[in-house]
Amino acid sequence: MKLSEVNHNDTVVISKVLGHGSFRKRISEMGFVKGKEVKVIKKAPFNGPVEFKILNYNISLRKSEAELIEVVTIDEFDKIANENYEGVIDLNIDLVNQSERTKTIKIALVGNPNSGKTSLFNYISGSKEKVGNYSGVTVDIKKATFKTKGYTFNFYDLPGTYSLTAYSKEEIYVRKFIYEQNPDIVINVLDATNLERNLFLTTQLIDMDLRIVVALNMFDELEKKNLYFNRDEIEKLLGIPFVPTISSKGIGLDNLIDKVIQVFEGSDKISRHIHINYGKTLEQSIKIIREKIRENKPITDKISSRFLAIKVLEKDKQVIDLLSSYSNFEAIKSTASKEIKKIEILENENSETVITDAKYSFITGALKETFSDPNLKKATLSEKIDNILTHKYFGFLIFNAILFLIFFATFKLGSYPTGWIDTGVTAFGNFVAKIMPAGMLRDLIVNGVINGAGSVLVFLPNILILFFFIAILEGTGYMARAAFIMDKIMHRFGLHGRSFIPLIMGFGCNVPAILATRSLRNRGDRILTMLIIPFMSCSARLPIYILIISAFFEKYQALYLIGLYAIGIVFAFVTAQILNKTVFKNKETPFVMELPTYRLPTLRNILFHMWDKTQHYLRKIGTIVLLGVIIIWALEYFPRTTSKSAQFKTEIENIKNNPELGKTEKEFKINQVGQELESERLANSYLGMLGKAIEPTLRPLGFDWKMSISLLAGLPAKEIIVSTMGVLYQSSDENSSVTLKNKIKNERHLSGKRIGEKVFTIPSALSFLIFILIYFPCFGVIATIKNESGSWKWAAFTVVYTTTLAWVVAFFVYNISTLILSL
């Protein structure tokens, strides 16, 4: 019987895993090995992936993957024939006191995704790294240094990984860091409620002969669930101290540091070197290959020869490449081939799977007497919540309702503090204008810095509200459910279900979203996801959307905002479909994703997440945006005179000296001529000349030269678009109490065929929004695509494709909406 044929809520036992390559490797490491019980929970909406429960955690597979797993009923399975617990091999090696050599301890934090590793790192080091309850949050190595108890600690937060197999970039990063940087201590962070799955990584760390301290994290949940765990016994067995911690609250971290120091000094009574006994057959093969590897020293000085031997038996390509420089490489290869053949004949199974089975047999045996879960057969709280949130019919509707709530709150709730900040910026500008003498400096500070940078600052509340909701989605574990719900739709467009998490992250900032694609196994999936992330409207575009929507669309503003995000998603999916059919053919990869336990995110982590984004936004205003504002202002301010300046000044003098005009009429006419003078000067400024040069290209979209310049200024960072508009539209009116929103609404053409007509109309506003949604993301995104793809080809493609598509779509939007409104 295939796992795909099992009815909902039925529990079966795995008898064989079929398939090959990366799928079989990953599925085995996640616990799908012979003898493990699996319960079928539910299907995703749209007949998508299926949720299973194994090793007391939930995981989703597509039906096509479930068909590759053969199962039998619990009654049919012979449990006795599958017990293979050989214990451990003691090495009797004394631990060296490294404190005599140095007072600096290099520590690597290693653990499964969702184990609380980054929360621990944040608390223990005072750092503020992003924390989320789904895999792929830590996409690079983070470092923190601090001093305490007479030691300097260098902490390295490594990407979350399920194993040390060369399956994904995270696993390669972690493994390379360990054997290249040689950390003094590895803190292995375990989820205390999910030990059977988490300990698989621990067995690989033991194979590497590392000094390990286990942070038994989320210990409060273990106690709350009344799980039995004999910590003393498993410590004695593994030779590893286990320290209970609650990283989200900072509990147990002092004890953890004390234990690290004891292990470093060689004074801990528990720590010792052991080898896991994988059974007579495997141990003989490991010994034979190890002897061949140890004939040379270059690599084994840094990497355990036992670990290398095991990886050779697992046919690990990265390790084989490492050994290829050995003078006796052919002998190693020949010996390994013989041993692999021997194992596969004896066990009637792939050698990788044999080793994985042996590891899980050891873990099962080690936990048999030390751990028990009385709630194993009961539905967990997360499963009860998922009965609603990932319901086959209502899950997608709930997901859309959540997105609507987020965007509605971002727009509506954000409008109040935005208005207050806008009023404050305007009042501050008026105050500075009154106390400073007229001249270039006042113009720079008021019209340039305050109005330009201030026009971006006012949208900070909207950004904070958006990131508040994203932090909640990440912290609770709902992000993984969103990928589960959306996988069927994503799959139809040639995207992997896991791509949905980087895409959602793109609503915050495209750069970390592109970095998060490292969690995707297949290179084609990664590049395809990178190329469509720019269609996700990042927070930098949000201020422009809010400015234009609030100015020209009085009703259904939240729907317009949601519509823009939805259009971006549609273009992303259509682009993915086109590229999938042409460039990225035959890149099918399995959908294997953990559905983590729902957890309430701590207020501390939410505030850290929001503060991190606030800092990033404010830093941009104080650096890139401010620099852009000053450049735009200078280009707009010079030259101060034109060929008609003298004519306008003469006209003003004539009005002043005209005795037939009253005081009020004189002021009105002088103000009118003054605006014409300023408009003429602005049109002939360096900025005006540049705008006029590019205007013909963008005029078919309904844009004038000011709008064109704003778009050009937005290439480094989209926030500069609003600040540029703040500079351009403030300059034609001395009354700075008029908001930017009203200024762009009332802006009129002062020359040409459309003189007197409004510049911004409903069609041009829609066209402007669409163009900003699609065109060139920003310099940072392009550079990141180049770095992550390893080629300028994909970065150049993004520039050309997005900008061309933006022009074409905006052209149709402008002309079609003009036609509709004229009917």
CSV table of N, CA and C in Angstrom, one decimal, residues 394-476:
chain,number,residue,atom,x,y,z
A,394,PHE,N,-12.1,26.2,3.6
A,394,PHE,CA,-12.1,27.5,4.1
A,394,PHE,C,-10.7,28.1,4.3
A,395,GLY,N,-9.7,27.2,4.2
A,395,GLY,CA,-8.3,27.7,4.5
A,395,GLY,C,-7.9,28.8,3.6
A,396,PHE,N,-8.2,28.7,2.3
A,396,PHE,CA,-7.8,29.7,1.3
A,396,PHE,C,-8.6,31.0,1.6
A,397,LEU,N,-9.8,30.9,1.9
A,397,LEU,CA,-10.6,32.1,2.2
A,397,LEU,C,-10.1,32.8,3.5
A,398,ILE,N,-9.7,32.0,4.5
A,398,ILE,CA,-9.2,32.6,5.7
A,398,ILE,C,-7.9,33.3,5.4
A,399,PHE,N,-7.0,32.7,4.6
A,399,PHE,CA,-5.8,33.3,4.2
A,399,PHE,C,-6.0,34.6,3.5
A,400,ASN,N,-6.9,34.7,2.6
A,400,ASN,CA,-7.2,36.0,1.9
A,400,ASN,C,-7.8,37.0,2.9
A,401,ALA,N,-8.6,36.5,3.8
A,401,ALA,CA,-9.2,37.5,4.8
A,401,ALA,C,-8.0,38.1,5.7
A,402,ILE,N,-7.1,37.2,6.0
A,402,ILE,CA,-5.9,37.7,6.8
A,402,ILE,C,-5.1,38.8,6.0
A,403,LEU,N,-4.9,38.5,4.7
A,403,LEU,CA,-4.2,39.5,3.9
A,403,LEU,C,-5.0,40.8,3.8
A,404,PHE,N,-6.3,40.7,3.6
A,404,PHE,CA,-7.2,41.9,3.6
A,404,PHE,C,-7.1,42.7,4.9
A,405,LEU,N,-7.1,42.0,6.0
A,405,LEU,CA,-7.0,42.7,7.3
A,405,LEU,C,-5.7,43.4,7.4
A,406,ILE,N,-4.6,42.8,7.0
A,406,ILE,CA,-3.3,43.4,7.1
A,406,ILE,C,-3.3,44.7,6.3
A,407,PHE,N,-3.7,44.7,5.0
A,407,PHE,CA,-3.6,45.8,4.2
A,407,PHE,C,-4.6,46.9,4.6
A,408,PHE,N,-5.8,46.5,5.0
A,408,PHE,CA,-6.8,47.5,5.5
A,408,PHE,C,-6.2,48.2,6.7
A,409,ALA,N,-5.7,47.4,7.7
A,409,ALA,CA,-5.1,48.1,8.9
A,409,ALA,C,-3.9,49.0,8.5
A,410,THR,N,-3.1,48.5,7.6
A,410,THR,CA,-1.9,49.3,7.2
A,410,THR,C,-2.4,50.6,6.6
A,411,PHE,N,-3.4,50.7,5.8
A,411,PHE,CA,-3.9,51.9,5.2
A,411,PHE,C,-4.7,52.7,6.2
A,412,LYS,N,-5.7,52.1,6.8
A,412,LYS,CA,-6.6,52.9,7.6
A,412,LYS,C,-6.0,53.3,9.0
A,413,LEU,N,-5.5,52.3,9.7
A,413,LEU,CA,-4.9,52.7,11.0
A,413,LEU,C,-3.7,53.6,10.8
A,414,GLY,N,-2.9,53.4,9.8
A,414,GLY,CA,-1.8,54.2,9.5
A,414,GLY,C,-2.0,55.6,9.1
A,415,SER,N,-3.3,55.9,8.6
A,415,SER,CA,-3.6,57.2,8.2
A,415,SER,C,-3.6,58.2,9.3
A,416,TYR,N,-3.9,57.8,10.5
A,416,TYR,CA,-4.0,58.7,11.7
A,416,TYR,C,-2.6,59.3,12.1
A,417,PRO,N,-1.7,58.4,12.5
A,417,PRO,CA,-0.4,58.9,12.8
A,417,PRO,C,0.3,59.5,11.6
A,418,THR,N,0.0,59.0,10.4
A,418,THR,CA,0.7,59.7,9.2
A,418,THR,C,0.2,61.1,9.1
A,419,GLY,N,-1.0,61.4,9.4
A,419,GLY,CA,-1.5,62.8,9.4
A,419,GLY,C,-0.9,63.6,10.4
A,420,TRP,N,-0.7,63.0,11.6
A,420,TRP,CA,0.0,63.8,12.7
A,420,TRP,C,1.4,64.1,12.3
A,421,ILE,N,2.1,63.2,11.8
A,421,ILE,CA,3.5,63.4,11.4
A,421,ILE,C,3.6,64.4,10.3
A,422,ASP,N,2.7,64.3,9.3
A,422,ASP,CA,2.6,65.3,8.2
A,422,ASP,C,2.4,66.7,8.7
A,423,THR,N,1.5,66.8,9.7
A,423,THR,CA,1.3,68.2,10.2
A,423,THR,C,2.5,68.7,11.0
A,424,GLY,N,3.2,67.8,11.7
A,424,GLY,CA,4.4,68.1,12.4
A,424,GLY,C,5.5,68.6,11.5
A,425,VAL,N,5.7,67.8,10.4
A,425,VAL,CA,6.7,68.2,9.4
A,425,VAL,C,6.4,69.5,8.8
A,426,THR,N,5.2,69.8,8.4
A,426,THR,CA,4.8,71.0,7.8
A,426,THR,C,5.0,72.2,8.8
A,427,ALA,N,4.6,72.0,10.1
A,427,ALA,CA,4.8,73.0,11.1
A,427,ALA,C,6.3,73.3,11.3
A,428,PHE,N,7.1,72.3,11.3
A,428,PHE,CA,8.5,72.4,11.5
A,428,PHE,C,9.1,73.2,10.4
A,429,GLY,N,8.7,72.9,9.1
A,429,GLY,CA,9.2,73.6,8.0
A,429,GLY,C,8.8,75.0,8.0
A,430,ASN,N,7.6,75.4,8.4
A,430,ASN,CA,7.2,76.8,8.5
A,430,ASN,C,8.0,77.5,9.6
A,431,PHE,N,8.2,76.8,10.7
A,431,PHE,CA,9.0,77.4,11.8
A,431,PHE,C,10.4,77.8,11.3
A,432,VAL,N,11.1,76.8,10.7
A,432,VAL,CA,12.4,77.1,10.2
A,432,VAL,C,12.5,78.2,9.1
A,433,ALA,N,11.4,78.2,8.3
A,433,ALA,CA,11.4,79.2,7.2
A,433,ALA,C,11.2,80.6,7.8
A,434,LYS,N,10.6,80.7,9.0
A,434,LYS,CA,10.4,82.0,9.6
A,434,LYS,C,11.6,82.5,10.3
A,435,ILE,N,12.4,81.6,10.9
A,435,ILE,CA,13.6,82.0,11.7
A,435,ILE,C,14.8,82.2,10.9
A,436,MET,N,14.8,81.6,9.7
A,436,MET,CA,16.0,81.7,8.8
A,436,MET,C,15.8,82.8,7.8
A,437,PRO,N,16.9,83.6,7.5
A,437,PRO,CA,16.8,84.6,6.4
A,437,PRO,C,16.7,83.9,5.1
A,438,ALA,N,15.9,84.6,4.2
A,438,ALA,CA,15.7,84.1,2.8
A,438,ALA,C,17.1,83.9,2.1
A,439,GLY,N,17.1,82.8,1.3
A,439,GLY,CA,18.3,82.6,0.6
A,439,GLY,C,18.5,81.1,0.3
A,440,MET,N,19.6,80.7,-0.3
A,440,MET,CA,19.8,79.4,-0.8
A,440,MET,C,19.8,78.4,0.3
A,441,LEU,N,20.4,78.7,1.5
A,441,LEU,CA,20.5,77.8,2.6
A,441,LEU,C,19.1,77.5,3.1
A,442,ARG,N,18.3,78.5,3.3
A,442,ARG,CA,16.9,78.3,3.8
A,442,ARG,C,16.1,77.4,2.8
A,443,ASP,N,16.3,77.7,1.5
A,443,ASP,CA,15.6,76.9,0.5
A,443,ASP,C,16.1,75.4,0.5
A,444,LEU,N,17.4,75.2,0.7
A,444,LEU,CA,17.9,73.8,0.8
A,444,LEU,C,17.3,73.1,2.0
A,445,ILE,N,17.3,73.7,3.2
A,445,ILE,CA,16.8,73.1,4.4
A,445,ILE,C,15.3,72.9,4.4
A,446,VAL,N,14.5,73.9,4.0
A,446,VAL,CA,13.1,73.8,4.0
A,446,VAL,C,12.5,73.0,2.9
A,447,ASN,N,12.8,73.5,1.6
A,447,ASN,CA,12.2,72.8,0.5
A,447,ASN,C,13.0,71.5,0.1
A,448,GLY,N,14.3,71.5,0.5
A,448,GLY,CA,15.0,70.2,0.2
A,448,GLY,C,14.9,69.2,1.3
A,449,VAL,N,15.6,69.5,2.4
A,449,VAL,CA,15.7,68.5,3.4
A,449,VAL,C,14.4,68.2,4.1
A,450,ILE,N,13.7,69.2,4.6
A,450,ILE,CA,12.5,69.0,5.5
A,450,ILE,C,11.4,68.5,4.6
A,451,ASN,N,11.1,69.2,3.5
A,451,ASN,CA,9.9,68.7,2.7
A,451,ASN,C,10.3,67.4,1.9
A,452,GLY,N,11.5,67.3,1.5
A,452,GLY,CA,11.9,66.1,0.8
A,452,GLY,C,12.0,64.9,1.7
A,453,ALA,N,12.8,64.9,2.7
A,453,ALA,CA,13.0,63.7,3.6
A,453,ALA,C,11.7,63.6,4.4
A,454,GLY,N,11.1,64.7,4.8
A,454,GLY,CA,9.9,64.6,5.6
A,454,GLY,C,8.7,63.9,4.9
A,455,SER,N,8.7,64.1,3.6
A,455,SER,CA,7.6,63.5,2.8
A,455,SER,C,7.7,62.0,2.9
A,456,VAL,N,8.9,61.4,3.1
A,456,VAL,CA,9.1,60.0,3.3
A,456,VAL,C,8.8,59.5,4.7
A,457,LEU,N,9.3,60.4,5.6
A,457,LEU,CA,9.2,60.1,7.1
A,457,LEU,C,7.7,59.9,7.5
A,458,VAL,N,6.8,60.6,6.9
A,458,VAL,CA,5.4,60.6,7.3
A,458,VAL,C,4.8,59.2,7.1
A,459,PHE,N,5.4,58.4,6.3
A,459,PHE,CA,4.7,57.1,6.0
A,459,PHE,C,5.3,56.0,6.9
A,460,LEU,N,6.2,56.4,7.9
A,460,LEU,CA,6.7,55.4,8.8
A,460,LEU,C,5.7,54.6,9.6
A,461,PRO,N,4.6,55.2,10.0
A,461,PRO,CA,3.6,54.4,10.7
A,461,PRO,C,3.0,53.2,9.9
A,462,ASN,N,2.8,53.5,8.6
A,462,ASN,CA,2.3,52.4,7.7
A,462,ASN,C,3.3,51.3,7.6
A,463,ILE,N,4.5,51.6,7.5
A,463,ILE,CA,5.6,50.6,7.4
A,463,ILE,C,5.6,49.8,8.7
A,464,LEU,N,5.5,50.5,9.9
A,464,LEU,CA,5.5,49.7,11.1
A,464,LEU,C,4.3,48.8,11.3
A,465,ILE,N,3.2,49.2,10.9
A,465,ILE,CA,2.0,48.4,11.0
A,465,ILE,C,2.1,47.2,10.1
A,466,LEU,N,2.6,47.3,8.9
A,466,LEU,CA,2.8,46.2,8.0
A,466,LEU,C,3.8,45.2,8.6
A,467,PHE,N,4.9,45.7,9.1
A,467,PHE,CA,5.9,44.8,9.7
A,467,PHE,C,5.4,44.2,11.0
A,468,PHE,N,4.5,44.8,11.7
A,468,PHE,CA,3.9,44.2,12.9
A,468,PHE,C,3.2,43.0,12.5
A,469,PHE,N,2.4,43.0,11.5
A,469,PHE,CA,1.6,41.9,11.1
A,469,PHE,C,2.5,40.8,10.5
A,470,ILE,N,3.5,41.2,9.7
A,470,ILE,CA,4.5,40.2,9.2
A,470,ILE,C,5.2,39.4,10.3
A,471,ALA,N,5.6,40.2,11.3
A,471,ALA,CA,6.3,39.6,12.5
A,471,ALA,C,5.4,38.6,13.2
A,472,ILE,N,4.1,38.9,13.3
A,472,ILE,CA,3.1,37.9,13.9
A,472,ILE,C,3.0,36.7,13.1
A,473,LEU,N,2.8,36.8,11.7
A,473,LEU,CA,2.7,35.7,10.9
A,473,LEU,C,3.9,34.8,10.9
A,474,GLU,N,5.1,35.4,11.0
A,474,GLU,CA,6.4,34.7,11.1
A,474,GLU,C,6.5,34.0,12.4
A,475,GLY,N,6.2,34.7,13.5
A,475,GLY,CA,6.4,34.2,14.8
A,475,GLY,C,5.5,33.1,15.2
A,476,THR,N,4.2,33.1,14.7
A,476,THR,CA,3.2,32.1,15.1
A,476,THR,C,3.5,30.8,14.4
